[in-house]
Amino acid sequence: MSCPHGNPEEACDECAALEAKWDAGFAAGRKQAEADFAARQPVGEVVAWGVRIGDSDTWGYVEVESDADFIGKQSGLPYEKKPLYAAPPRQTSQAHLEGLDRLLGETIDQRDRYHEAADELAESIERITGVEIGEHSSANFPWQNAIEAAEEYQPAQVEWQPIETAPKAKHPMIVVIAVWDSYVSDVYGVFWDGKQWARWPHKAQPTHWMPLPAAPAIDSQGNGNG
């Protein structure tokens, strides 16, 4: 390297100091570049060697393998050397990603099925109790509302109702009809044919009605429980 001060034969102290800084900077840059390169490798690269002498629990580290052998042989004791690798970048396999996607999809499907079943249950309880349950949202939980409504529900007692309130649907049905007056006091099962009460044996008009009792349970042999 020639001297910038006009002395090509021998560099001055200032030039020598500048050259030393150049060499140090080059060495540091090369070391960093090697470390960066090793970190980018799909498989870790050897960046140092560890040496352990005899039964010691302490490892020493050198940059090249030959130095590790030299130190070990100089000790006169058995020694062990191991390469030190730069940590490779963590890579997520495609199969692993696909497995996560599949698991996420199954979880979402299960959640949707749960919500659908819960909403159906809530609708059924709503029809029975008459309590409006509502649809699922972030602020409304229909299955919880349904549970609370079911716990608080008390079935209405079947009582005689005025005949004016009797159902008179267009389709046929059977209800219990009663008449109480000074001439007749009796109870009958009467058929509504869609237009009028059929098979009513009395001229007197019915005065009250109530739904038929529930049918008896049937066991596996087809017999009633009574």
CSV table of C-alpha atoms in Angstrom, one decimal:
chain,number,residue,atom,x,y,z
A,1,MET,CA,0.0,0.0,0.0
A,2,SER,CA,1.6,3.3,-1.1
A,3,CYS,CA,1.8,6.3,1.3
A,4,PRO,CA,-0.7,9.1,0.4
A,5,HIS,CA,1.9,11.6,1.6
A,6,GLY,CA,4.4,11.0,-1.2
A,7,ASN,CA,6.5,8.2,0.4
A,8,PRO,CA,6.0,5.1,-1.8
A,9,GLU,CA,8.8,3.2,-0.1
A,10,GLU,CA,7.5,3.2,3.5
A,11,ALA,CA,4.1,4.0,4.8
A,12,CYS,CA,3.9,6.6,7.6
A,13,ASP,CA,2.3,5.9,11.0
A,14,GLU,CA,-0.9,7.4,9.9
A,15,CYS,CA,-1.1,5.2,6.8
A,16,ALA,CA,-0.1,2.1,8.9
A,17,ALA,CA,-2.9,2.9,11.4
A,18,LEU,CA,-5.4,3.3,8.5
A,19,GLU,CA,-4.3,-0.1,7.0
A,20,ALA,CA,-4.7,-1.8,10.4
A,21,LYS,CA,-8.2,-0.5,10.7
A,22,TRP,CA,-8.9,-1.7,7.1
A,23,ASP,CA,-7.8,-5.2,7.9
A,24,ALA,CA,-9.7,-5.3,11.2
A,25,GLY,CA,-12.9,-4.0,9.5
A,26,PHE,CA,-12.5,-6.6,6.7
A,27,ALA,CA,-12.0,-9.4,9.1
A,28,ALA,CA,-15.1,-8.4,11.2
A,29,GLY,CA,-17.2,-8.0,8.0
A,30,ARG,CA,-16.1,-11.4,6.7
A,31,LYS,CA,-16.9,-13.0,10.1
A,32,GLN,CA,-20.4,-11.4,10.1
A,33,ALA,CA,-20.9,-12.4,6.4
A,34,GLU,CA,-20.0,-16.0,7.2
A,35,ALA,CA,-22.4,-16.0,10.2
A,36,ASP,CA,-25.2,-14.5,8.0
A,37,PHE,CA,-24.6,-17.1,5.3
A,38,ALA,CA,-24.6,-20.0,7.7
A,39,ALA,CA,-27.9,-18.8,9.2
A,40,ARG,CA,-29.5,-18.8,5.8
A,41,GLN,CA,-28.6,-22.4,5.0
A,42,PRO,CA,-31.4,-25.0,5.1
A,43,VAL,CA,-29.0,-27.1,7.2
A,44,GLY,CA,-26.8,-25.6,9.8
A,45,GLU,CA,-23.2,-25.0,8.9
A,46,VAL,CA,-20.3,-25.6,11.2
A,47,VAL,CA,-19.1,-22.3,12.6
A,48,ALA,CA,-16.8,-23.5,15.4
A,49,TRP,CA,-15.4,-26.5,17.2
A,50,GLY,CA,-15.8,-27.4,20.8
A,51,VAL,CA,-13.0,-29.2,22.7
A,52,ARG,CA,-13.3,-31.0,26.1
A,53,ILE,CA,-10.2,-32.3,27.8
A,54,GLY,CA,-10.3,-35.4,29.9
A,55,ASP,CA,-13.3,-35.6,32.3
A,56,SER,CA,-13.8,-31.8,32.4
A,57,ASP,CA,-17.3,-30.5,32.2
A,58,THR,CA,-16.1,-27.4,30.4
A,59,TRP,CA,-15.9,-27.0,26.7
A,60,GLY,CA,-13.6,-24.6,24.9
A,61,TYR,CA,-14.3,-23.3,21.4
A,62,VAL,CA,-12.0,-22.7,18.4
A,63,GLU,CA,-12.8,-21.6,14.9
A,64,VAL,CA,-11.1,-24.4,13.0
A,65,GLU,CA,-11.0,-28.2,13.5
A,66,SER,CA,-7.3,-28.4,13.3
A,67,ASP,CA,-6.9,-26.1,16.3
A,68,ALA,CA,-9.2,-28.4,18.3
A,69,ASP,CA,-7.0,-31.4,17.5
A,70,PHE,CA,-3.9,-29.4,18.3
A,71,ILE,CA,-5.2,-28.3,21.8
A,72,GLY,CA,-6.4,-31.8,22.5
A,73,LYS,CA,-3.1,-33.5,21.6
A,74,GLN,CA,-1.1,-30.9,23.5
A,75,SER,CA,-2.9,-31.7,26.7
A,76,GLY,CA,-1.7,-35.3,26.7
A,77,LEU,CA,-5.2,-36.4,27.8
A,78,PRO,CA,-8.1,-38.0,26.0
A,79,TYR,CA,-10.2,-35.3,24.4
A,80,GLU,CA,-13.4,-34.9,22.7
A,81,LYS,CA,-14.3,-32.5,19.9
A,82,LYS,CA,-17.7,-31.6,18.5
A,83,PRO,CA,-18.8,-29.2,15.7
A,84,LEU,CA,-20.9,-26.2,16.6
A,85,TYR,CA,-23.6,-25.5,14.1
A,86,ALA,CA,-25.3,-22.2,13.3
A,87,ALA,CA,-29.0,-22.6,14.0
A,88,PRO,CA,-30.8,-23.2,10.7
A,89,PRO,CA,-33.9,-21.1,10.0
A,90,ARG,CA,-37.0,-22.7,11.3
A,91,GLN,CA,-39.0,-24.1,8.4
A,92,THR,CA,-42.6,-25.2,8.6
A,93,SER,CA,-43.3,-28.2,6.3
A,94,GLN,CA,-46.2,-28.0,3.9
A,95,ALA,CA,-47.6,-31.2,5.4
A,96,HIS,CA,-47.7,-29.5,8.8
A,97,LEU,CA,-49.5,-26.5,7.4
A,98,GLU,CA,-52.0,-28.6,5.6
A,99,GLY,CA,-52.6,-30.5,8.9
A,100,LEU,CA,-53.3,-27.3,10.7
A,101,ASP,CA,-55.7,-26.1,8.0
A,102,ARG,CA,-57.5,-29.4,8.2
A,103,LEU,CA,-57.8,-29.3,12.0
A,104,LEU,CA,-59.0,-25.7,11.8
A,105,GLY,CA,-61.7,-26.6,9.2
A,106,GLU,CA,-62.9,-29.6,11.4
A,107,THR,CA,-63.1,-27.3,14.4
A,108,ILE,CA,-65.2,-24.8,12.6
A,109,ASP,CA,-67.5,-27.5,11.2
A,110,GLN,CA,-68.0,-28.9,14.8
A,111,ARG,CA,-68.8,-25.4,16.1
A,112,ASP,CA,-71.3,-24.9,13.3
A,113,ARG,CA,-73.0,-28.2,14.0
A,114,TYR,CA,-73.1,-27.4,17.7
A,115,HIS,CA,-74.7,-24.1,17.0
A,116,GLU,CA,-77.3,-25.6,14.7
A,117,ALA,CA,-78.2,-28.3,17.2
A,118,ALA,CA,-78.4,-25.7,20.0
A,119,ASP,CA,-80.6,-23.4,17.9
A,120,GLU,CA,-83.0,-26.3,17.1
A,121,LEU,CA,-83.2,-27.2,20.8
A,122,ALA,CA,-83.9,-23.5,21.6
A,123,GLU,CA,-86.7,-23.3,19.0
A,124,SER,CA,-88.3,-26.5,20.4
A,125,ILE,CA,-88.3,-25.1,23.9
A,126,GLU,CA,-89.6,-21.8,22.6
A,127,ARG,CA,-92.6,-23.5,21.0
A,128,ILE,CA,-93.3,-25.4,24.3
A,129,THR,CA,-92.8,-22.6,26.8
A,130,GLY,CA,-93.8,-19.6,24.6
A,131,VAL,CA,-90.7,-17.8,25.7
A,132,GLU,CA,-88.9,-16.0,22.8
A,133,ILE,CA,-85.4,-17.4,22.7
A,134,GLY,CA,-84.0,-15.5,19.8
A,135,GLU,CA,-81.2,-16.3,17.3
A,136,HIS,CA,-77.5,-16.8,18.1
A,137,SER,CA,-75.3,-13.8,18.1
A,138,SER,CA,-72.3,-12.4,19.9
A,139,ALA,CA,-74.7,-10.9,22.5
A,140,ASN,CA,-77.3,-13.6,22.6
A,141,PHE,CA,-76.9,-17.3,23.5
A,142,PRO,CA,-80.2,-19.1,22.6
A,143,TRP,CA,-79.2,-22.4,24.2
A,144,GLN,CA,-78.6,-20.7,27.6
A,145,ASN,CA,-81.8,-18.8,27.3
A,146,ALA,CA,-83.6,-22.1,26.3
A,147,ILE,CA,-82.1,-23.9,29.4
A,148,GLU,CA,-83.3,-21.1,31.7
A,149,ALA,CA,-86.8,-21.1,30.1
A,150,ALA,CA,-87.0,-24.9,30.4
A,151,GLU,CA,-86.0,-24.7,34.1
A,152,GLU,CA,-88.6,-22.1,34.8
A,153,TYR,CA,-91.4,-23.6,32.7
A,154,GLN,CA,-94.5,-24.8,34.5
A,155,PRO,CA,-97.0,-26.7,32.3
A,156,ALA,CA,-100.4,-25.2,32.4
A,157,GLN,CA,-103.0,-27.2,34.2
A,158,VAL,CA,-105.6,-28.7,32.0
A,159,GLU,CA,-108.9,-27.1,33.0
A,160,TRP,CA,-112.4,-26.7,31.5
A,161,GLN,CA,-112.5,-23.7,29.2
A,162,PRO,CA,-115.5,-21.9,27.8
A,163,ILE,CA,-116.8,-23.4,24.6
A,164,GLU,CA,-116.2,-20.1,22.8
A,165,THR,CA,-112.5,-20.7,23.1
A,166,ALA,CA,-112.6,-24.2,21.7
A,167,PRO,CA,-110.3,-24.7,18.6
A,168,LYS,CA,-112.3,-24.9,15.4
A,169,ALA,CA,-109.6,-25.5,12.8
A,170,LYS,CA,-110.4,-26.5,9.3
A,171,HIS,CA,-109.0,-29.9,9.8
A,172,PRO,CA,-110.8,-32.6,11.8
A,173,MET,CA,-110.0,-33.0,15.5
A,174,ILE,CA,-111.4,-34.6,18.6
A,175,VAL,CA,-111.9,-32.7,21.9
A,176,VAL,CA,-113.7,-33.3,25.1
A,177,ILE,CA,-117.0,-31.5,25.2
A,178,ALA,CA,-119.1,-30.9,28.3
A,179,VAL,CA,-122.6,-29.6,28.8
A,180,TRP,CA,-124.1,-28.6,32.1
A,181,ASP,CA,-127.6,-27.2,32.4
A,182,SER,CA,-130.8,-28.0,34.1
A,183,TYR,CA,-131.5,-30.9,31.7
A,184,VAL,CA,-128.2,-32.4,30.8
A,185,SER,CA,-124.9,-32.7,32.7
A,186,ASP,CA,-122.5,-35.0,30.9
A,187,VAL,CA,-119.1,-35.1,29.2
A,188,TYR,CA,-118.4,-36.5,25.7
A,189,GLY,CA,-115.6,-36.9,23.3
A,190,VAL,CA,-116.8,-35.0,20.2
A,191,PHE,CA,-115.4,-34.9,16.7
A,192,TRP,CA,-115.0,-31.6,14.9
A,193,ASP,CA,-115.4,-32.2,11.2
A,194,GLY,CA,-114.1,-28.9,10.1
A,195,LYS,CA,-117.5,-27.2,10.1
A,196,GLN,CA,-119.4,-28.3,13.1
A,197,TRP,CA,-119.4,-30.6,16.1
A,198,ALA,CA,-120.4,-34.0,14.9
A,199,ARG,CA,-121.9,-36.9,16.8
A,200,TRP,CA,-123.2,-34.6,19.5
A,201,PRO,CA,-126.1,-36.6,21.1
A,202,HIS,CA,-127.9,-33.7,22.8
A,203,LYS,CA,-129.9,-30.8,21.5
A,204,ALA,CA,-128.5,-28.6,24.2
A,205,GLN,CA,-125.4,-26.7,23.2
A,206,PRO,CA,-122.0,-27.6,24.7
A,207,THR,CA,-120.8,-25.2,27.3
A,208,HIS,CA,-117.1,-26.1,28.0
A,209,TRP,CA,-114.2,-28.0,26.4
A,210,MET,CA,-110.7,-29.3,27.2
A,211,PRO,CA,-108.0,-31.1,25.3
A,212,LEU,CA,-107.9,-34.9,25.3
A,213,PRO,CA,-105.4,-36.4,27.8
A,214,ALA,CA,-102.1,-37.7,26.4
A,215,ALA,CA,-102.1,-41.1,24.9
A,216,PRO,CA,-100.7,-43.9,27.2
A,217,ALA,CA,-97.1,-45.0,26.6
A,218,ILE,CA,-96.6,-48.1,24.5
A,219,ASP,CA,-93.9,-50.7,25.5
A,220,SER,CA,-91.9,-52.8,23.1
A,221,GLN,CA,-94.6,-55.5,23.0
A,222,GLY,CA,-97.2,-52.9,21.9
A,223,ASN,CA,-99.0,-53.0,25.3
A,224,GLY,CA,-100.1,-49.8,27.1
A,225,ASN,CA,-98.7,-49.0,30.5
A,226,GLY,CA,-102.1,-49.3,32.2
